[in-house]
Amino acid sequence: MCGIMGYVGRGSARDVILNGLARQEYRGYDSAGAALRVGGEIKNIKIVGRVSELHRLVYADEGTAEAVSGIGHTRWATHGGVTVTNAHPHESADGSVVLVHNGIIENAREIRSRLEADGIKFRTETDTESPCQLLARIYAGNGGDARAAMSELCGSLSGIFSLVILFRDRPDEIWCARRGAPLVAAHTDEGGYCASDPTALLEYTHDMFFLEDGEFAEITPDGIKFFGFDGEERVKKSIFLHWDSAMAEKGHYEHFMRKEIDEQPNIVRLTIDAHTVLTSVDIEGDLNMPDGKPLASWIREIRRVQFVACGTSHYATLVARGLMESLDNALDVTADVASEYRYRSVPGGPDTLAVFVSQSGETADTLAAARGARGRGTRCIAVTNVRGSTLDREAGCALLTTAGPEVGVAATKTFTSQICLLNLLALQLLKSRGTLSVGDEARLIGGMRALPTKQQALLEREGEIRALAEKYSGSKGFFFIGRRESVPLTMEGALKLKEIAYLPSEAYAAGEMKHGPIAMLDEHLTVVALVPNDDLREKMLSSVAESRARGARIVIMATEGDAEVAAMCDDVLFVPETERELFALCGVIPLQLFAYHTARTLGRPIDMPRNLAKSVTVE
Ligand code: AGP
C-alpha cells in the first residue's frame, strides 16, 4: 500500500512528482506529500486528503516551479493516525535526510528507542521516521558516504520497505531501496525516475528496471546505478512494458471502474487470441506455456492442482476450479486464499501444481504463499496482469493476463481476464492429461469465443441495471445466493457492493440459507438470486420462494427466455445463455454495473473507496 515517487533531472520535478502521485493514488489516499528541491532548499508540503489538494498547494507556491528533484508519497496509514505530521515525506531531526516509505518497518520501535536514548527527537508516530533518523545518523557518522550509508541502513531494517530518499547535501541524486514492496526505476534523456507502480512512469518511457528485494539504487540525471544491500554494484537489465500510458487514462468516463467494465468484451477477445491457436475450421485451444516446456512432459505426474489467490482473484480461481472438477473429477483441485494457504500444512512436491493468481503481482500473502510452495518443491505457475511484478519475476513460469492497467480499486476487467486465462490453462492441463474430450474442448472454447458479443449486449442494458440499483440502494443489506457455478459469482457480486457502496452484502450457497442466514430476512433486505437455466434451476427457485416468504425483496438474474421467473420476484435481470461453466463471465457484468450504480447513487468515491488500497503489499 502507499504510492511513492522520485525524480531528478532536467524536466519539471514538480510535474513529474505530482503526476506520478495522481497515477498512484489508488494505492493509498488518506494523506499525501511532496518534498521538492528548489535551489538550496527542500520544500516539504504535506496534506491530509487527496493528491488534488496537494497539487493545489504545491502549485500555489510559485517557487516549486524551479524544482529539479523531488520525492512524493500518497499514504495508506498503518502506523500512526492520519495527520499532516504523520504524512510523508519525513525529515530527520538534523534535516540531512528526507524520505518516503511504502511498507512496514518491524524493528522501528527498537530503532526509535535507541536513537531517542541518544537524544534524537522524533516528531511522528510512524514506523517510517525510524529509518529516516537512522539513515541521518549513519550518514553523519561515516563522513557522508551515501552508498555505504544506504547499505548499512538496509541491512539494519527488518520488515517490508521500498524507500525513496533525498540527501540535503546531494542535489543531483535521489536514492531508493527495496525489500518486499514494489519499486521500479527508469531513465531517459530528461532524467531519472522511480515509483511504486510502472504506470506512473509510462508517459516517460516503457523501459523499466524492477528492483529486486535486497537492492538499492542511486539515480542521477545521467543514469542509474544499482547495488546489492552489501553495497556491491550490480548490472540490471530493463524490461520493456507494452502498456501505453493512455490505457491508464479515464478518457470520457466519470470513473476508471466504469471504463474498465466496458473494456471486458475486448479483453476476453484478446485473452483468447493471445493464448489459443485458431484454424479456419476449429479452435485447438493450445496454450503457449511461456517457459516453452510442453506441459505434456510432466503433467501426467500431477495428482493435485492448487489455486491460490486473494479477494477477487480468489473468486476467479473458484470458477476455474469448478471447471476442472466438472471435467475431470479424478484430479484433486483446490482453491485457497493465500493468507490461509501460506500458514497451513498443505501437501506439495513435484506431484502438485500450484497456480498463484494476482492482478498486481504484488499481494504480500500471494507472494509468500508462492515462495512457500516453491520451497516444498511444488511446480508453480503464476498468473498476473503486471509484467515485471514480483510474482512475474519470481515465478519460474508466468502467464500474463492481457487486461492492461486496472486503476479502479474494485477489480473488474482483471476478474474476467483471469477467468478466461485460467479456463484456457485448465483446458490445456486436462488435454495434456488426456481427460479433455474433443467435444468439451470445442464446446468451451467456442463458448468463450461467443462471450464478447454477449457481454457487449449486457453493457448496452446499463439503463435497466442503473434503474434497479437506484431502486434497491436503500436496502439495509443484500444476500447474493447461487449454486455450483454461480457461487463464486455471488461472492464477487457481494464483494463489489461491499467495497464500493459500503453496503452489508453476504454471499451464500443457496442451500446454506436455511442453516442460519434466513433468520435475517425481512422486507428491508434484498436477495439477489442467480438462477441460470440449468439442472439446479428448480432448487434455486425453491430458495427464492423461501426468501420471498420471509418478506425479502427479490431480484433474480435468469437466463434470457426464462419468462416464468418474473412471477417469482420483484425484478428480473436476464443474461444471455452461455455454457454452464462460463456463466460467471456473463453474469458478472450486471453485478459490476449494479454495484457501480448503487455506489454512484449513494455518492461514494467509486475509484478510491475508503480504507482500501489497490495493491495489498503488507500482510
Ligand atoms: C477486488 O475488487 C479487490 N480490490 C481485492 O479483493 C483484490 O482482488 C485482492 O486484493 C487481490 O489483489 P491481487 O489480484 O492484486 O493479488
XYZ file of C-alpha atoms and ligand atoms in Angstrom:
635
model
C 0.000 0.000 0.000
C 1.096 3.656 -0.424
C 2.473 5.051 -3.671
C 5.967 6.511 -3.781
C 7.671 8.560 -6.445
C 11.076 10.101 -7.073
C 12.638 12.217 -9.823
C 15.875 14.041 -10.566
C 16.634 15.615 -13.925
C 16.183 18.351 -16.440
C 12.391 18.401 -16.515
C 9.928 19.815 -14.020
C 10.283 17.773 -10.832
C 7.028 19.295 -9.611
C 5.065 17.999 -12.610
C 6.679 14.576 -12.556
C 6.120 14.020 -8.845
C 2.534 15.297 -8.775
C 1.536 13.405 -11.951
C 3.147 10.265 -10.576
C 1.263 10.578 -7.308
C -2.017 11.143 -9.123
C -1.448 7.934 -11.108
C -0.655 6.001 -7.942
C -3.337 7.471 -5.722
C -5.300 4.214 -5.905
C -2.554 2.694 -3.755
C -3.474 4.836 -0.749
C -5.244 8.119 -0.335
C -5.584 9.295 3.232
C -2.768 11.821 3.028
C -0.096 12.909 0.577
C 3.096 14.889 0.413
C 5.939 16.049 -1.818
C 9.448 17.254 -0.981
C 10.853 19.359 -3.807
C 14.403 20.661 -4.014
C 14.436 24.301 -5.059
C 17.931 25.818 -5.005
C 19.434 25.078 -1.609
C 16.042 24.490 -0.018
C 13.836 21.400 0.233
C 10.169 22.398 0.316
C 8.217 19.688 2.086
C 4.480 20.115 1.527
C 2.051 17.641 3.124
C -1.696 17.418 3.480
C -4.410 15.159 4.865
C -6.598 14.303 1.890
C -6.263 13.728 -1.801
C -3.459 14.349 -4.279
C -5.622 17.015 -5.974
C -5.407 19.072 -2.780
C -1.645 18.554 -2.590
C -1.439 19.598 -6.233
C -3.291 22.831 -5.443
C -0.963 23.692 -2.557
C 2.253 22.829 -4.392
C 1.291 24.860 -7.465
C 0.213 27.782 -5.259
C 3.857 28.033 -4.204
C 5.413 29.506 -7.338
C 8.934 28.664 -6.209
C 8.231 24.959 -6.703
C 8.210 25.502 -10.483
C 12.008 25.612 -10.304
C 12.339 22.236 -8.560
C 14.929 19.926 -10.134
C 14.388 16.898 -7.981
C 11.851 15.600 -5.544
C 10.146 12.716 -3.831
C 6.458 12.158 -3.150
C 4.076 9.859 -1.344
C 0.405 9.003 -1.185
C -0.391 7.222 2.060
C -2.491 4.341 3.310
C -1.916 4.670 7.045
C -0.633 1.689 9.020
C 1.410 3.135 11.905
C 0.192 6.454 13.267
C -3.055 8.319 12.641
C -3.978 10.212 9.516
C -2.381 13.586 10.297
C -0.190 16.056 8.450
C 2.665 15.257 10.839
C 2.434 11.538 10.078
C 2.144 12.126 6.322
C 5.306 11.503 4.289
C 7.931 12.746 3.352
C 9.660 12.589 6.744
C 12.720 14.609 7.646
C 15.489 13.657 10.021
C 15.940 15.894 13.071
C 19.156 17.339 11.605
C 17.432 17.919 8.252
C 20.053 15.943 6.300
C 17.676 13.207 5.069
C 14.156 13.386 3.616
C 12.457 10.050 2.976
C 9.260 8.344 1.816
C 8.361 4.740 2.538
C 5.930 2.046 1.491
C 5.712 -0.992 3.779
C 6.147 -1.706 7.479
C 9.429 -1.422 9.402
C 9.144 -4.146 12.019
C 12.062 -3.009 14.185
C 11.008 0.652 14.092
C 10.304 0.826 17.837
C 13.645 -0.656 18.727
C 15.495 1.793 16.430
C 13.490 4.662 17.826
C 14.238 3.799 21.478
C 17.929 3.555 20.665
C 18.037 6.901 18.871
C 15.827 8.657 21.417
C 18.168 7.451 24.175
C 20.906 9.275 22.250
C 18.868 12.464 22.321
C 17.336 12.427 18.817
C 13.877 13.961 18.869
C 11.165 12.086 16.940
C 8.210 14.084 15.661
C 5.782 11.491 14.348
C 4.025 8.261 15.373
C 5.122 6.455 12.218
C 7.407 3.488 11.719
C 8.944 5.427 8.808
C 10.603 8.065 10.920
C 12.957 5.420 12.347
C 14.778 4.622 9.060
C 14.843 8.326 8.298
C 16.539 9.266 11.576
C 18.763 6.206 11.443
C 19.991 6.999 7.944
C 20.845 10.557 9.007
C 22.793 9.177 11.979
C 24.726 6.687 9.817
C 25.415 9.272 7.100
C 26.707 11.817 9.595
C 28.875 9.148 11.196
C 30.523 7.832 8.016
C 31.675 11.148 6.616
C 28.812 11.485 4.126
C 29.247 8.256 2.140
C 25.733 7.770 0.772
C 26.312 4.329 -0.762
C 27.775 2.928 2.458
C 25.023 4.586 4.488
C 22.310 3.050 2.285
C 23.919 -0.355 2.583
C 24.134 -0.089 6.371
C 20.584 1.241 6.678
C 19.068 -1.525 4.550
C 20.975 -4.151 6.491
C 19.666 -2.721 9.779
C 15.971 -2.753 8.904
C 13.600 -5.642 9.327
C 10.192 -5.762 7.702
C 8.996 -4.614 4.323
C 10.036 -1.456 2.585
C 10.511 0.493 -0.542
C 12.179 3.820 0.202
C 12.987 6.940 -1.793
C 15.445 9.363 -0.276
C 16.846 12.859 -0.754
C 20.107 13.742 0.964
C 20.110 17.502 1.571
C 23.769 17.890 0.551
C 23.477 15.787 -2.642
C 21.433 17.924 -5.018
C 21.882 15.763 -8.120
C 20.849 12.449 -6.628
C 17.918 10.518 -5.305
C 18.324 7.103 -3.728
C 15.860 4.261 -3.450
C 15.804 0.782 -1.926
C 13.574 -2.247 -1.913
C 12.762 -5.229 0.235
C 9.311 -6.735 -0.166
C 7.437 -3.693 -1.551
C 7.380 -2.873 -5.266
C 9.817 -0.373 -6.759
C 10.624 0.413 -10.360
C 13.228 2.815 -11.758
C 13.738 4.266 -15.216
C 15.963 6.680 -17.070
C 15.513 8.952 -20.097
C 17.309 11.986 -21.556
C 15.153 14.056 -19.224
C 16.401 12.381 -16.047
C 15.937 9.506 -13.614
C 12.706 8.291 -12.056
C 11.432 5.777 -9.554
C 7.937 4.778 -8.457
C 5.942 2.031 -6.797
C 3.993 1.310 -9.952
C 5.303 1.338 -13.538
C 2.133 3.085 -14.772
C 3.454 6.232 -13.058
C 6.423 6.193 -15.453
C 4.759 5.114 -18.689
C 4.402 8.626 -20.027
C 8.219 8.943 -19.968
C 9.401 5.507 -21.018
C 8.476 1.855 -21.451
C 11.909 0.578 -20.378
C 11.755 -0.203 -16.681
C 14.219 -1.537 -14.167
C 12.393 -3.543 -11.497
C 14.422 -3.561 -8.314
C 14.710 -6.944 -6.652
C 14.432 -7.468 -2.933
C 17.809 -6.596 -1.450
C 18.711 -3.885 -3.964
C 19.144 -0.145 -3.750
C 19.918 2.442 -6.427
C 21.470 5.827 -6.950
C 19.542 7.852 -9.519
C 21.027 10.968 -11.159
C 20.069 12.998 -14.243
C 22.663 10.996 -16.177
C 21.949 7.417 -15.156
C 21.109 4.824 -12.531
C 23.498 2.624 -10.558
C 22.181 -0.462 -8.806
C 23.666 -2.093 -5.727
C 23.007 -5.095 -3.534
C 22.400 -4.397 0.150
C 26.043 -5.447 0.583
C 26.983 -2.272 -1.313
C 28.328 -4.138 -4.370
C 27.315 -2.662 -7.717
C 25.017 -4.803 -9.880
C 24.206 -4.820 -13.567
C 20.479 -4.943 -14.279
C 18.534 -5.420 -17.461
C 15.468 -3.350 -18.205
C 12.106 -4.883 -19.081
C 10.033 -3.352 -21.877
C 6.399 -2.761 -20.891
C 3.938 -2.860 -23.768
C 1.294 -0.888 -21.895
C 0.602 2.540 -23.249
C 0.031 5.478 -20.915
C -3.385 6.211 -22.482
C -4.544 2.819 -21.174
C -4.267 4.232 -17.683
C -6.352 7.344 -18.536
C -10.019 7.775 -17.696
C -10.940 9.194 -21.103
C -14.534 10.422 -21.229
C -15.617 8.200 -18.334
C -16.600 9.531 -14.933
C -14.761 6.700 -13.203
C -11.998 4.246 -14.049
C -14.189 1.417 -12.807
C -16.863 2.219 -15.363
C -14.290 2.386 -18.151
C -12.767 -0.898 -17.058
C -16.184 -2.608 -17.030
C -16.628 -1.534 -20.649
C -13.269 -2.934 -21.685
C -14.212 -6.511 -20.858
C -15.512 -7.794 -24.210
C -12.329 -6.695 -25.888
C -10.159 -8.175 -23.163
C -11.889 -11.536 -23.420
C -11.217 -11.452 -27.154
C -7.571 -10.542 -26.630
C -7.033 -13.176 -23.977
C -8.399 -15.912 -26.145
C -6.462 -14.707 -29.202
C -3.237 -14.441 -27.252
C -3.473 -17.923 -25.853
C -5.148 -20.041 -28.448
C -4.202 -21.256 -31.859
C -7.039 -20.844 -34.295
C -7.620 -22.677 -37.503
C -10.217 -21.750 -40.048
C -12.481 -24.596 -39.079
C -11.970 -25.206 -35.395
C -10.172 -23.992 -32.336
C -7.372 -26.072 -30.925
C -7.105 -24.205 -27.635
C -3.397 -24.867 -27.207
C -1.901 -22.706 -24.515
C 1.581 -21.423 -25.200
C 3.446 -22.091 -21.993
C 5.893 -19.219 -21.574
C 8.760 -21.389 -20.424
C 8.479 -23.234 -23.697
C 8.292 -26.630 -21.964
C 5.462 -28.795 -23.153
C 3.063 -29.379 -20.313
C 2.596 -32.890 -21.553
C 6.128 -33.749 -20.417
C 5.221 -33.531 -16.742
C 1.506 -33.051 -16.388
C 0.783 -36.765 -16.114
C 2.750 -36.831 -12.865
C 0.439 -34.225 -11.330
C -2.001 -35.583 -8.773
C -3.328 -32.318 -7.471
C -3.799 -28.715 -8.544
C -3.910 -25.885 -6.011
C -5.172 -22.437 -6.977
C -4.035 -19.706 -4.597
C -5.068 -16.027 -4.585
C -6.808 -13.260 -2.592
C -10.057 -11.339 -2.979
C -11.493 -11.141 -6.461
C -8.568 -13.126 -7.864
C -9.549 -15.924 -5.470
C -13.102 -15.876 -6.818
C -11.694 -16.189 -10.348
C -9.803 -19.293 -9.235
C -13.022 -20.753 -7.786
C -14.540 -20.534 -11.260
C -11.560 -22.349 -12.793
C -11.592 -24.928 -10.014
C -15.262 -25.630 -10.791
C -14.491 -26.031 -14.477
C -11.669 -28.507 -13.829
C -13.692 -30.503 -11.351
C -16.623 -30.761 -13.726
C -14.399 -32.138 -16.486
C -12.013 -34.367 -14.521
C -13.040 -35.268 -11.003
C -10.148 -37.704 -10.641
C -7.855 -34.740 -10.193
C -7.750 -33.199 -6.734
C -8.295 -29.460 -7.342
C -8.443 -26.914 -4.516
C -8.709 -23.120 -4.406
C -7.395 -21.389 -1.284
C -6.999 -17.845 -0.119
C -3.290 -17.112 0.057
C -3.425 -15.802 3.628
C -4.550 -19.278 4.782
C -2.591 -21.413 2.335
C 0.699 -19.863 3.453
C 0.197 -20.944 7.082
C -1.488 -24.307 6.583
C 0.279 -27.579 6.245
C -0.763 -28.076 2.625
C 0.549 -31.001 0.592
C 3.168 -30.209 -2.025
C 6.058 -31.563 -4.045
C 6.586 -32.450 -7.701
C 3.200 -34.183 -7.993
C 1.455 -30.896 -7.156
C 0.854 -27.949 -9.456
C 0.114 -24.649 -7.690
C -1.285 -21.710 -9.658
C -0.823 -18.316 -7.963
C -3.110 -15.610 -9.274
C -2.688 -11.910 -8.598
C -3.707 -8.937 -10.703
C -0.986 -6.734 -9.238
C 1.567 -9.489 -8.784
C 2.492 -7.723 -5.545
C -0.003 -9.065 -2.987
C 2.080 -9.945 0.065
C 0.148 -13.093 1.013
C 0.179 -14.482 -2.521
C 3.910 -13.861 -2.869
C 4.601 -15.545 0.463
C 2.367 -18.490 -0.438
C 4.212 -18.929 -3.753
C 7.607 -18.812 -2.052
C 6.448 -21.428 0.433
C 5.201 -23.725 -2.325
C 8.431 -23.407 -4.290
C 10.278 -24.293 -1.112
C 8.295 -27.553 -0.932
C 9.268 -28.429 -4.486
C 5.752 -27.824 -5.811
C 5.514 -26.973 -9.512
C 4.323 -23.358 -9.674
C 2.688 -21.176 -12.304
C 1.927 -17.504 -11.756
C -0.946 -15.659 -13.398
C -0.643 -11.894 -13.179
C -1.618 -8.741 -15.032
C 1.600 -6.860 -14.404
C 4.684 -7.699 -16.362
C 7.753 -7.171 -14.213
C 5.800 -7.541 -10.966
C 7.353 -9.576 -8.182
C 5.112 -12.561 -8.850
C 6.024 -12.466 -12.544
C 9.757 -12.225 -11.851
C 9.900 -14.788 -9.088
C 7.785 -17.438 -10.777
C 9.628 -19.903 -12.952
C 6.649 -19.825 -15.253
C 4.249 -16.879 -15.540
C 1.192 -16.300 -17.682
C 0.142 -12.715 -18.242
C -3.455 -11.608 -18.444
C -3.972 -9.082 -21.201
C -6.255 -6.705 -19.325
C -3.967 -3.638 -19.409
C -3.604 -1.425 -16.352
C -6.527 -1.572 -13.935
C -6.789 1.614 -11.906
C -10.160 1.338 -10.128
C -9.625 -0.240 -6.721
C -12.507 -2.614 -7.375
C -11.262 -5.288 -9.766
C -13.472 -5.750 -12.822
C -11.750 -6.428 -16.113
C -8.971 -8.380 -14.458
C -11.557 -10.771 -12.986
C -12.847 -11.688 -16.434
C -9.381 -11.869 -17.944
C -8.218 -14.125 -15.119
C -11.174 -16.456 -15.578
C -10.570 -16.681 -19.335
C -6.889 -17.378 -18.913
C -7.415 -19.851 -16.074
C -10.071 -21.649 -18.085
C -7.669 -21.941 -21.017
C -4.940 -23.153 -18.698
C -7.334 -25.673 -17.153
C -8.337 -26.976 -20.580
C -4.719 -27.301 -21.608
C -3.843 -29.165 -18.408
C -6.714 -31.585 -18.869
C -5.910 -32.037 -22.525
C -2.334 -32.902 -21.626
C -3.623 -35.377 -19.050
C -5.786 -36.896 -21.715
C -9.009 -36.201 -19.828
C -10.498 -33.472 -22.020
C -12.825 -34.745 -24.678
C -12.684 -33.152 -28.115
C -16.350 -32.274 -27.717
C -15.905 -30.459 -24.414
C -12.886 -28.610 -25.704
C -14.694 -27.340 -28.789
C -17.806 -26.533 -26.748
C -15.931 -24.468 -24.160
C -13.531 -22.693 -26.487
C -16.457 -21.947 -28.800
C -18.432 -20.718 -25.781
C -15.624 -18.382 -24.818
C -15.330 -17.050 -28.354
C -19.018 -16.169 -28.215
C -18.724 -14.271 -24.947
C -17.668 -10.779 -26.099
C -20.860 -10.304 -28.105
C -22.968 -11.416 -25.148
C -21.065 -9.193 -22.736
C -21.499 -6.257 -25.112
C -25.243 -6.840 -25.211
C -25.311 -6.727 -21.405
C -23.332 -3.486 -21.331
C -25.912 -1.964 -23.612
C -28.589 -2.647 -20.992
C -26.943 -0.344 -18.487
C -30.042 1.864 -18.154
C -32.094 -1.056 -16.864
C -29.419 -2.019 -14.331
C -28.982 1.585 -13.197
C -32.734 1.788 -12.530
C -32.538 -1.367 -10.404
C -29.548 -0.033 -8.493
C -31.398 3.205 -7.749
C -34.472 1.263 -6.630
C -32.554 -1.004 -4.229
C -29.869 1.384 -2.984
C -31.933 1.986 0.186
C -31.788 -1.692 1.190
C -30.378 -2.415 4.631
C -28.373 -5.241 3.144
C -28.062 -7.819 0.393
C -27.780 -11.576 0.110
C -26.342 -12.952 -3.120
C -27.315 -16.593 -3.492
C -26.478 -19.222 -6.093
C -25.425 -22.809 -6.576
C -22.344 -24.528 -8.043
C -21.003 -22.335 -10.914
C -22.864 -19.315 -9.537
C -21.344 -19.442 -6.072
C -18.066 -17.652 -6.975
C -20.186 -15.043 -8.708
C -22.300 -14.466 -5.582
C -19.033 -13.764 -3.780
C -17.835 -11.325 -6.399
C -21.229 -9.559 -6.556
C -21.295 -9.173 -2.780
C -17.673 -8.027 -2.601
C -18.214 -5.338 -5.236
C -21.169 -3.955 -3.310
C -19.282 -4.018 -0.003
C -16.157 -2.358 -1.277
C -17.591 0.465 -3.329
C -21.110 1.006 -1.898
C -20.209 0.082 1.721
C -23.456 -1.904 1.995
C -23.631 -5.102 4.046
C -23.752 -7.881 1.489
C -23.301 -11.582 2.007
C -22.700 -14.361 -0.479
C -24.243 -17.745 0.215
C -24.552 -21.080 -1.464
C -28.341 -21.106 -1.644
C -28.605 -24.414 0.191
C -26.936 -22.849 3.215
C -29.552 -20.130 3.713
C -31.733 -22.379 5.853
C -28.815 -23.112 8.156
C -28.877 -19.672 9.719
C -28.868 -16.629 7.421
C -32.567 -16.905 6.577
C -33.253 -15.641 10.103
C -32.078 -12.210 8.981
C -34.503 -11.829 6.097
C -37.231 -9.213 6.205
C -38.606 -6.522 3.929
C -35.506 -4.348 4.396
C -33.197 -6.916 2.864
C -32.711 -7.729 -0.799
C -31.876 -11.185 -2.096
C -30.126 -11.314 -5.459
C -30.624 -14.866 -6.711
C -28.520 -16.209 -9.577
C -30.764 -18.636 -11.440
C -29.217 -19.822 -14.706
C -31.364 -22.194 -16.689
C -29.516 -25.383 -15.728
C -30.207 -28.607 -13.827
C -30.241 -26.722 -10.496
C -32.788 -24.116 -11.565
C -35.682 -25.679 -9.667
C -33.649 -25.879 -6.460
C -32.709 -22.224 -6.834
C -36.335 -21.306 -7.315
C -37.215 -23.107 -4.068
C -34.620 -20.990 -2.250
C -36.094 -17.895 -3.869
C -39.579 -18.874 -2.695
C -38.328 -19.393 0.850
C -36.694 -15.970 0.890
C -39.769 -14.352 -0.572
C -41.979 -15.929 2.060
C -39.850 -14.113 4.691
C -40.637 -10.746 3.113
C -37.269 -10.112 1.453
C -37.208 -8.240 -1.816
C -36.038 -10.497 -4.617
C -34.037 -9.753 -7.736
C -33.422 -12.754 -9.978
C -30.675 -12.994 -12.552
C -32.000 -15.545 -15.039
C -31.212 -16.871 -18.494
C -32.836 -14.993 -21.356
C -36.103 -16.621 -22.348
C -36.894 -17.927 -18.860
C -40.063 -15.837 -18.641
C -41.504 -17.926 -15.812
C -39.174 -16.455 -13.170
C -40.655 -12.960 -13.457
C -43.656 -14.001 -11.383
C -41.418 -15.148 -8.536
C -39.539 -11.932 -7.841
C -39.725 -8.167 -7.672
C -37.333 -7.674 -10.570
C -35.563 -9.831 -13.072
C -32.349 -9.323 -14.953
C -31.816 -11.513 -17.983
C -28.398 -12.661 -19.159
C -27.713 -14.442 -22.448
C -27.414 -18.204 -22.380
C -23.841 -19.489 -22.092
C -22.125 -22.788 -21.490
C -22.874 -23.724 -17.874
C -19.195 -23.389 -16.859
C -18.958 -19.898 -18.393
C -21.920 -18.333 -16.609
C -19.702 -16.111 -14.431
C -18.209 -14.398 -17.466
C -21.597 -13.034 -18.495
C -23.263 -12.757 -15.108
C -20.518 -10.629 -13.655
C -21.255 -7.674 -15.945
C -24.707 -6.839 -14.488
C -23.365 -7.385 -10.977
C -20.486 -4.975 -11.573
C -22.859 -2.400 -13.063
C -25.295 -2.927 -10.204
C -22.578 -2.244 -7.607
C -21.274 0.687 -9.619
C -24.658 2.401 -9.922
C -25.585 1.668 -6.314
C -22.332 3.301 -5.179
C -22.914 6.198 -7.557
C -26.463 6.695 -6.282
C -25.096 6.770 -2.729
C -22.399 9.267 -3.722
C -19.456 7.010 -2.851
C -15.913 7.693 -4.126
C -16.054 4.757 -6.524
C -12.455 4.503 -7.711
C -10.964 5.032 -4.277
C -13.192 3.502 -1.636
C -12.402 4.279 1.977
C -9.928 2.080 3.875
C -8.865 0.167 0.757
C -5.826 0.195 -1.476
C -5.488 -1.467 -4.847
C -2.425 -3.429 -4.039
C -2.087 -5.077 -0.620
C 1.671 -5.247 -0.239
C 1.670 -5.784 3.527
C 0.289 -8.766 5.389
C -11.051 -6.566 -5.658
O -12.063 -5.730 -6.040
C -10.282 -6.128 -4.510
N -9.844 -4.800 -4.616
C -9.304 -7.117 -3.910
O -10.084 -8.114 -3.351
C -8.222 -7.766 -4.810
O -8.801 -8.617 -5.731
C -7.231 -8.509 -3.903
O -6.615 -7.594 -3.047
C -6.194 -9.296 -4.675
O -5.353 -8.460 -5.405
P -4.367 -9.041 -6.496
O -5.170 -9.715 -7.519
O -3.610 -7.852 -6.993
O -3.462 -10.021 -5.792
